[in-house]
Amino acid sequence: MKIGVLCPSEIAFRRFMPALKKSGLFQYTGVAFATKNEWHGDGFSAEEQTKAENFCNEHGGKITEGYTNLLASDVDCVYIPLPPALHFEWAKKALQNGKHILLEKPFTTNLHHTQILLAVAKTNDLAVHENYMFQFHSQISHIQEELAKGTIGETRLIRINFGFPFRGANDFRYNKAMGGGALLDCGGYTIKLATLLLGKTAKITTFVLNEKNDKSNFDVDLFGSATMINENGTTAQLAFGMDNDYRCSLDIWGSKGSIFTDRILTAPADFSPTVNIKIGQQEETQNLPADDSFMKSIQFFYDCINQPKTQLKSYESILKQAELIEELTK
């Protein structure tokens, strides 16, 4: 199947293309850069064409002027790594043009838009996948297996932290018009992981979103926290922020022991994570193999296209994530 890239973004250049080539599942055709009208004249970068040229010099393929023209081409699917506020418009157009879509997280900036896209996808029997690639890393399944075996007894509390230092005022994450905000960025990761560990009955019980920043005034949430709980009463405490000291940790406290790891959400393909398991006074460090979660996310997208059950699973997962994030915006 032929796949095109809508926007020569950094993540597309640095992470998506190497993983796509490694997977061998799709025929890459090229990348499109936006016209000024397609960005509605707001935030359009005259450098995007140059970025597209650099993109194709490195990864090959054809340069297409205009996202609309790429969607009208003979590609079967598109990868969309645009800023969040542009996801709904271009994902909808892609689906209306009969293209399967691999969409960077968050899927959209609100539940209503997500519901519309899923309805269009279902009507046209098209696959959609929200690219929270960390969930496919083998360290996640390893930790789930340890919990299922009762290695640390019954789970008493889950803590998930994900935050990073201020990235600069020009970063789209600090721009409300572009779909910025900590909740939609790093916060979404923590919610996704908590759902994987708590199960389908997970729900938000309390939350706080904060906008304070001593560098400048941004009309977005810069950091926050939330509590999630499932039908069994198992609780997850989440903390996230994009004006924070860097953290990317999972800490699971059990009745007999604890599990801890500090690179749960961002492990690159060549990184070998470690998981620390403490039982009483005995502590073991487990060295896990490196794993390419981005490539495995692309494989999942391929399965969504070819396997109806996987396609439905993706629909449900996307909707659940959108519903939980919506709870934090009320």
Tab-separated table of C-alpha atoms in Angstrom:
chain	number	residue	atom	x	y	z
A	1	MET	CA	0.000	0.000	0.000
A	2	LYS	CA	1.163	3.514	-0.804
A	3	ILE	CA	1.626	6.011	2.018
A	4	GLY	CA	2.342	9.741	1.916
A	5	VAL	CA	3.420	12.176	4.636
A	6	LEU	CA	1.371	15.322	5.270
A	7	CYS	CA	3.985	17.849	6.466
A	8	PRO	CA	7.802	17.473	6.722
A	9	SER	CA	7.771	17.685	10.519
A	10	GLU	CA	10.650	16.797	12.827
A	11	ILE	CA	8.998	13.633	14.146
A	12	ALA	CA	8.238	12.494	10.592
A	13	PHE	CA	11.839	13.103	9.539
A	14	ARG	CA	13.557	11.715	12.630
A	15	ARG	CA	11.293	8.909	13.860
A	16	PHE	CA	8.580	7.970	11.386
A	17	MET	CA	10.632	7.493	8.226
A	18	PRO	CA	13.336	5.231	9.730
A	19	ALA	CA	10.614	3.114	11.376
A	20	LEU	CA	8.568	2.999	8.151
A	21	LYS	CA	11.539	1.778	6.129
A	22	LYS	CA	12.400	-0.777	8.793
A	23	SER	CA	8.849	-2.156	8.791
A	24	GLY	CA	8.792	-2.818	5.039
A	25	LEU	CA	4.984	-2.730	5.099
A	26	PHE	CA	4.217	0.334	2.997
A	27	GLN	CA	5.470	1.949	-0.185
A	28	TYR	CA	6.487	5.494	0.698
A	29	THR	CA	5.601	7.963	-2.072
A	30	GLY	CA	6.642	11.353	-0.731
A	31	VAL	CA	5.870	14.357	1.434
A	32	ALA	CA	3.582	17.363	0.988
A	33	PHE	CA	4.151	20.928	2.140
A	34	ALA	CA	1.294	23.350	2.767
A	35	THR	CA	0.268	26.289	0.668
A	36	LYS	CA	-0.404	29.524	2.503
A	37	ASN	CA	-4.161	29.112	2.025
A	38	GLU	CA	-4.057	25.653	3.595
A	39	TRP	CA	-2.662	27.176	6.777
A	40	HIS	CA	-5.262	29.962	6.493
A	41	GLY	CA	-2.397	32.431	6.487
A	42	ASP	CA	-1.824	31.940	10.211
A	43	GLY	CA	1.410	30.343	11.278
A	44	PHE	CA	2.391	29.448	7.715
A	45	SER	CA	6.129	28.924	7.386
A	46	ALA	CA	7.823	29.859	4.110
A	47	GLU	CA	10.508	27.389	5.150
A	48	GLU	CA	8.217	24.356	4.816
A	49	GLN	CA	9.101	23.845	1.153
A	50	THR	CA	12.796	23.856	2.058
A	51	LYS	CA	12.084	21.341	4.804
A	52	ALA	CA	10.260	19.161	2.275
A	53	GLU	CA	13.273	19.295	-0.048
A	54	ASN	CA	15.584	18.268	2.791
A	55	PHE	CA	13.106	15.543	3.711
A	56	CYS	CA	13.203	14.028	0.225
A	57	ASN	CA	16.972	14.432	-0.062
A	58	GLU	CA	17.262	12.238	3.018
A	59	HIS	CA	14.364	9.823	2.559
A	60	GLY	CA	13.525	9.973	-1.137
A	61	GLY	CA	10.043	10.259	-2.579
A	62	LYS	CA	8.235	13.044	-4.387
A	63	ILE	CA	7.527	16.558	-3.103
A	64	THR	CA	3.897	17.627	-3.448
A	65	GLU	CA	2.889	21.285	-3.192
A	66	GLY	CA	-0.278	21.369	-1.126
A	67	TYR	CA	-1.793	18.894	1.292
A	68	THR	CA	-4.937	18.815	-0.852
A	69	ASN	CA	-2.974	17.574	-3.838
A	70	LEU	CA	-1.426	14.735	-1.845
A	71	LEU	CA	-4.860	13.655	-0.621
A	72	ALA	CA	-6.142	13.676	-4.213
A	73	SER	CA	-3.280	11.407	-5.343
A	74	ASP	CA	-3.231	7.606	-5.543
A	75	VAL	CA	-1.856	7.044	-2.022
A	76	ASP	CA	-3.822	4.567	0.069
A	77	CYS	CA	-3.013	6.118	3.439
A	78	VAL	CA	-1.383	9.155	4.994
A	79	TYR	CA	0.680	9.916	8.066
A	80	ILE	CA	-0.373	13.235	9.645
A	81	PRO	CA	2.146	14.791	12.095
A	82	LEU	CA	0.627	18.298	12.099
A	83	PRO	CA	0.034	20.465	15.203
A	84	PRO	CA	-3.058	19.202	17.073
A	85	ALA	CA	-5.389	22.024	16.020
A	86	LEU	CA	-4.971	20.973	12.373
A	87	HIS	CA	-5.649	17.274	12.921
A	88	PHE	CA	-9.422	17.398	12.557
A	89	GLU	CA	-9.487	19.371	9.303
A	90	TRP	CA	-6.882	17.332	7.470
A	91	ALA	CA	-7.798	13.938	8.897
A	92	LYS	CA	-11.411	14.533	7.829
A	93	LYS	CA	-10.319	15.512	4.319
A	94	ALA	CA	-8.087	12.448	4.155
A	95	LEU	CA	-10.935	10.153	5.168
A	96	GLN	CA	-13.297	11.835	2.709
A	97	ASN	CA	-10.701	11.090	0.025
A	98	GLY	CA	-10.753	7.418	1.007
A	99	LYS	CA	-7.385	7.355	2.803
A	100	HIS	CA	-6.523	5.389	5.926
A	101	ILE	CA	-4.859	7.678	8.476
A	102	LEU	CA	-2.078	7.345	11.016
A	103	LEU	CA	-2.526	10.457	13.128
A	104	GLU	CA	-0.094	11.805	15.693
A	105	LYS	CA	-1.426	12.219	19.215
A	106	PRO	CA	-3.715	13.721	20.271
A	107	PHE	CA	-6.196	12.430	17.705
A	108	THR	CA	-8.039	15.765	17.851
A	109	THR	CA	-8.367	18.576	20.386
A	110	ASN	CA	-11.874	17.631	21.575
A	111	LEU	CA	-14.266	14.703	21.875
A	112	HIS	CA	-16.793	16.028	19.346
A	113	HIS	CA	-14.211	16.189	16.556
A	114	THR	CA	-12.960	12.714	17.433
A	115	GLN	CA	-16.499	11.332	17.240
A	116	ILE	CA	-16.982	12.911	13.809
A	117	LEU	CA	-13.756	11.417	12.439
A	118	LEU	CA	-14.567	7.972	13.801
A	119	ALA	CA	-18.039	8.138	12.241
A	120	VAL	CA	-16.550	9.046	8.843
A	121	ALA	CA	-13.964	6.274	9.159
A	122	LYS	CA	-16.589	3.667	10.047
A	123	THR	CA	-18.901	4.752	7.234
A	124	ASN	CA	-16.101	4.402	4.701
A	125	ASP	CA	-14.520	1.296	6.294
A	126	LEU	CA	-11.224	3.089	6.805
A	127	ALA	CA	-8.547	2.459	9.413
A	128	VAL	CA	-7.443	5.148	11.849
A	129	HIS	CA	-4.714	4.942	14.473
A	130	GLU	CA	-3.611	7.431	17.138
A	131	ASN	CA	0.167	7.232	17.415
A	132	TYR	CA	0.836	6.687	21.124
A	133	MET	CA	3.690	4.426	20.104
A	134	PHE	CA	5.073	3.804	23.618
A	135	GLN	CA	2.216	1.363	24.307
A	136	PHE	CA	3.760	-1.137	21.876
A	137	HIS	CA	7.155	-1.264	23.594
A	138	SER	CA	7.908	-4.680	25.068
A	139	GLN	CA	8.621	-3.147	28.493
A	140	ILE	CA	4.883	-2.411	28.832
A	141	SER	CA	3.888	-6.036	28.242
A	142	HIS	CA	6.728	-7.177	30.535
A	143	ILE	CA	5.407	-5.041	33.403
A	144	GLN	CA	1.848	-6.205	32.746
A	145	GLU	CA	3.045	-9.815	32.932
A	146	GLU	CA	4.784	-9.182	36.265
A	147	LEU	CA	1.584	-7.688	37.649
A	148	ALA	CA	-0.516	-10.579	36.327
A	149	LYS	CA	1.832	-13.084	38.007
A	150	GLY	CA	1.398	-11.309	41.326
A	151	THR	CA	5.108	-10.560	41.606
A	152	ILE	CA	4.444	-7.542	43.828
A	153	GLY	CA	1.135	-8.812	45.211
A	154	GLU	CA	-2.000	-6.729	44.775
A	155	THR	CA	-1.592	-3.300	43.239
A	156	ARG	CA	-2.130	-0.574	45.818
A	157	LEU	CA	-1.182	2.546	43.859
A	158	ILE	CA	0.170	3.546	40.444
A	159	ARG	CA	2.119	6.781	39.939
A	160	ILE	CA	2.917	8.076	36.452
A	161	ASN	CA	5.005	11.238	35.907
A	162	PHE	CA	5.811	12.796	32.531
A	163	GLY	CA	7.179	16.290	32.117
A	164	PHE	CA	9.971	18.227	30.469
A	165	PRO	CA	11.585	21.680	30.659
A	166	PHE	CA	10.221	24.745	28.856
A	167	ARG	CA	10.821	24.324	25.113
A	168	GLY	CA	10.562	27.946	24.001
A	169	ALA	CA	7.723	30.323	23.216
A	170	ASN	CA	7.712	29.456	19.500
A	171	ASP	CA	6.943	25.781	20.144
A	172	PHE	CA	3.365	24.928	19.098
A	173	ARG	CA	2.765	23.321	22.504
A	174	TYR	CA	2.518	26.817	24.026
A	175	ASN	CA	0.158	28.133	21.340
A	176	LYS	CA	-3.555	27.693	22.045
A	177	ALA	CA	-4.502	28.287	18.401
A	178	MET	CA	-2.303	25.343	17.398
A	179	GLY	CA	-3.834	23.012	19.991
A	180	GLY	CA	-1.186	23.519	22.642
A	181	GLY	CA	-1.312	22.687	26.325
A	182	ALA	CA	0.236	20.135	28.663
A	183	LEU	CA	-2.917	18.018	28.874
A	184	LEU	CA	-3.086	17.388	25.132
A	185	ASP	CA	0.651	16.723	24.964
A	186	CYS	CA	2.422	15.027	27.895
A	187	GLY	CA	-0.801	14.629	29.869
A	188	GLY	CA	-2.266	12.406	27.180
A	189	TYR	CA	0.629	9.990	27.587
A	190	THR	CA	-0.028	9.563	31.299
A	191	ILE	CA	-3.748	8.989	30.722
A	192	LYS	CA	-3.032	6.419	28.009
A	193	LEU	CA	-0.628	4.455	30.205
A	194	ALA	CA	-2.969	4.591	33.200
A	195	THR	CA	-5.766	3.197	31.019
A	196	LEU	CA	-3.530	0.346	29.865
A	197	LEU	CA	-2.837	-0.562	33.498
A	198	LEU	CA	-6.285	0.101	34.998
A	199	GLY	CA	-8.363	-1.305	32.160
A	200	LYS	CA	-11.461	-0.174	30.280
A	201	THR	CA	-13.330	0.878	33.434
A	202	ALA	CA	-10.758	3.565	34.261
A	203	LYS	CA	-12.233	6.996	34.894
A	204	ILE	CA	-11.080	10.437	36.035
A	205	THR	CA	-12.042	11.387	39.594
A	206	THR	CA	-10.055	14.579	40.303
A	207	PHE	CA	-7.768	16.861	38.308
A	208	VAL	CA	-5.980	20.231	38.345
A	209	LEU	CA	-4.652	22.148	35.324
A	210	ASN	CA	-2.237	25.045	35.928
A	211	GLU	CA	-1.280	27.945	33.659
A	212	LYS	CA	1.308	29.818	35.763
A	213	ASN	CA	4.677	30.531	34.203
A	214	ASP	CA	7.298	33.126	35.116
A	215	LYS	CA	8.733	33.387	31.594
A	216	SER	CA	5.729	34.663	29.660
A	217	ASN	CA	1.962	34.568	29.614
A	218	PHE	CA	0.585	31.560	27.748
A	219	ASP	CA	-3.094	30.880	27.335
A	220	VAL	CA	-2.592	27.133	27.796
A	221	ASP	CA	-2.174	24.748	30.700
A	222	LEU	CA	1.517	24.266	31.460
A	223	PHE	CA	1.304	21.509	34.048
A	224	GLY	CA	-1.293	19.468	35.857
A	225	SER	CA	-2.252	16.374	37.788
A	226	ALA	CA	-5.112	13.909	37.902
A	227	THR	CA	-6.404	10.830	39.687
A	228	MET	CA	-7.884	7.845	37.879
A	229	ILE	CA	-9.632	4.810	39.351
A	230	ASN	CA	-11.110	1.568	38.003
A	231	GLU	CA	-14.057	-0.576	39.103
A	232	ASN	CA	-11.831	-2.503	41.526
A	233	GLY	CA	-10.761	0.660	43.319
A	234	THR	CA	-7.203	0.591	41.971
A	235	THR	CA	-5.930	4.163	41.770
A	236	ALA	CA	-3.443	5.914	39.483
A	237	GLN	CA	-1.983	9.320	40.305
A	238	LEU	CA	-0.811	11.273	37.254
A	239	ALA	CA	1.427	14.332	37.013
A	240	PHE	CA	2.506	16.069	33.812
A	241	GLY	CA	3.984	19.337	32.620
A	242	MET	CA	5.928	21.162	29.936
A	243	ASP	CA	7.641	23.652	32.247
A	244	ASN	CA	9.047	21.031	34.621
A	245	ASP	CA	12.164	19.170	35.551
A	246	TYR	CA	12.321	16.117	33.259
A	247	ARG	CA	10.553	12.991	34.486
A	248	CYS	CA	9.227	9.972	32.630
A	249	SER	CA	8.553	7.409	35.329
A	250	LEU	CA	6.204	4.633	36.351
A	251	ASP	CA	6.030	3.571	40.015
A	252	ILE	CA	3.698	0.728	41.002
A	253	TRP	CA	3.297	0.066	44.731
A	254	GLY	CA	2.004	-3.375	45.636
A	255	SER	CA	1.104	-5.272	48.774
A	256	LYS	CA	4.341	-7.303	48.614
A	257	GLY	CA	6.674	-5.130	46.572
A	258	SER	CA	7.156	-2.351	44.038
A	259	ILE	CA	8.007	-1.875	40.366
A	260	PHE	CA	9.800	1.220	39.083
A	261	THR	CA	11.144	2.380	35.728
A	262	ASP	CA	12.197	5.846	34.586
A	263	ARG	CA	11.931	5.722	30.769
A	264	ILE	CA	8.476	4.277	30.285
A	265	LEU	CA	7.078	6.633	27.643
A	266	THR	CA	9.964	7.822	25.482
A	267	ALA	CA	12.388	4.943	24.943
A	268	PRO	CA	14.023	5.297	21.488
A	269	ALA	CA	14.627	2.269	19.287
A	270	ASP	CA	18.230	1.768	20.452
A	271	PHE	CA	17.558	2.200	24.182
A	272	SER	CA	17.538	-0.794	26.530
A	273	PRO	CA	15.240	0.042	29.461
A	274	THR	CA	15.592	-1.238	33.019
A	275	VAL	CA	12.858	-2.218	35.443
A	276	ASN	CA	13.546	-2.284	39.177
A	277	ILE	CA	11.532	-4.763	41.230
A	278	LYS	CA	11.741	-4.573	45.016
A	279	ILE	CA	10.330	-7.355	47.190
A	280	GLY	CA	10.872	-6.668	50.873
A	281	GLN	CA	14.580	-5.866	51.261
A	282	GLN	CA	15.531	-7.609	48.022
A	283	GLU	CA	15.879	-5.476	44.904
A	284	GLU	CA	16.391	-6.739	41.356
A	285	THR	CA	17.213	-4.694	38.273
A	286	GLN	CA	15.913	-6.306	35.112
A	287	ASN	CA	17.653	-5.252	31.899
A	288	LEU	CA	15.151	-5.389	29.070
A	289	PRO	CA	15.949	-5.495	25.345
A	290	ALA	CA	15.739	-2.459	23.106
A	291	ASP	CA	12.543	-2.285	21.095
A	292	ASP	CA	11.310	-0.120	18.221
A	293	SER	CA	7.894	0.998	19.442
A	294	PHE	CA	7.432	3.394	16.518
A	295	MET	CA	7.876	0.564	14.027
A	296	LYS	CA	5.457	-1.606	16.001
A	297	SER	CA	2.929	1.237	15.991
A	298	ILE	CA	3.198	1.296	12.197
A	299	GLN	CA	2.671	-2.469	12.201
A	300	PHE	CA	-0.478	-1.973	14.279
A	301	PHE	CA	-1.712	0.590	11.746
A	302	TYR	CA	-1.097	-1.962	8.982
A	303	ASP	CA	-3.126	-4.515	10.949
A	304	CYS	CA	-5.911	-1.956	11.405
A	305	ILE	CA	-6.150	-1.708	7.622
A	306	ASN	CA	-6.154	-5.459	7.048
A	307	GLN	CA	-7.906	-6.904	10.099
A	308	PRO	CA	-11.453	-5.754	10.962
A	309	LYS	CA	-11.125	-6.730	14.645
A	310	THR	CA	-7.971	-4.634	15.033
A	311	GLN	CA	-9.668	-1.748	13.237
A	312	LEU	CA	-12.530	-1.844	15.748
A	313	LYS	CA	-10.070	-2.086	18.640
A	314	SER	CA	-8.403	1.082	17.423
A	315	TYR	CA	-11.747	2.918	17.141
A	316	GLU	CA	-12.568	1.988	20.755
A	317	SER	CA	-9.144	2.964	22.054
A	318	ILE	CA	-9.237	6.370	20.360
A	319	LEU	CA	-12.730	7.105	21.671
A	320	LYS	CA	-11.835	6.080	25.249
A	321	GLN	CA	-8.796	8.367	25.234
A	322	ALA	CA	-10.843	11.292	23.908
A	323	GLU	CA	-13.565	10.755	26.511
A	324	LEU	CA	-11.042	10.791	29.367
A	325	ILE	CA	-9.283	13.938	28.142
A	326	GLU	CA	-12.673	15.614	27.699
A	327	GLU	CA	-13.329	15.006	31.413
A	328	LEU	CA	-10.303	17.168	32.246
A	329	THR	CA	-11.473	20.090	30.105
A	330	LYS	CA	-14.918	20.533	31.665
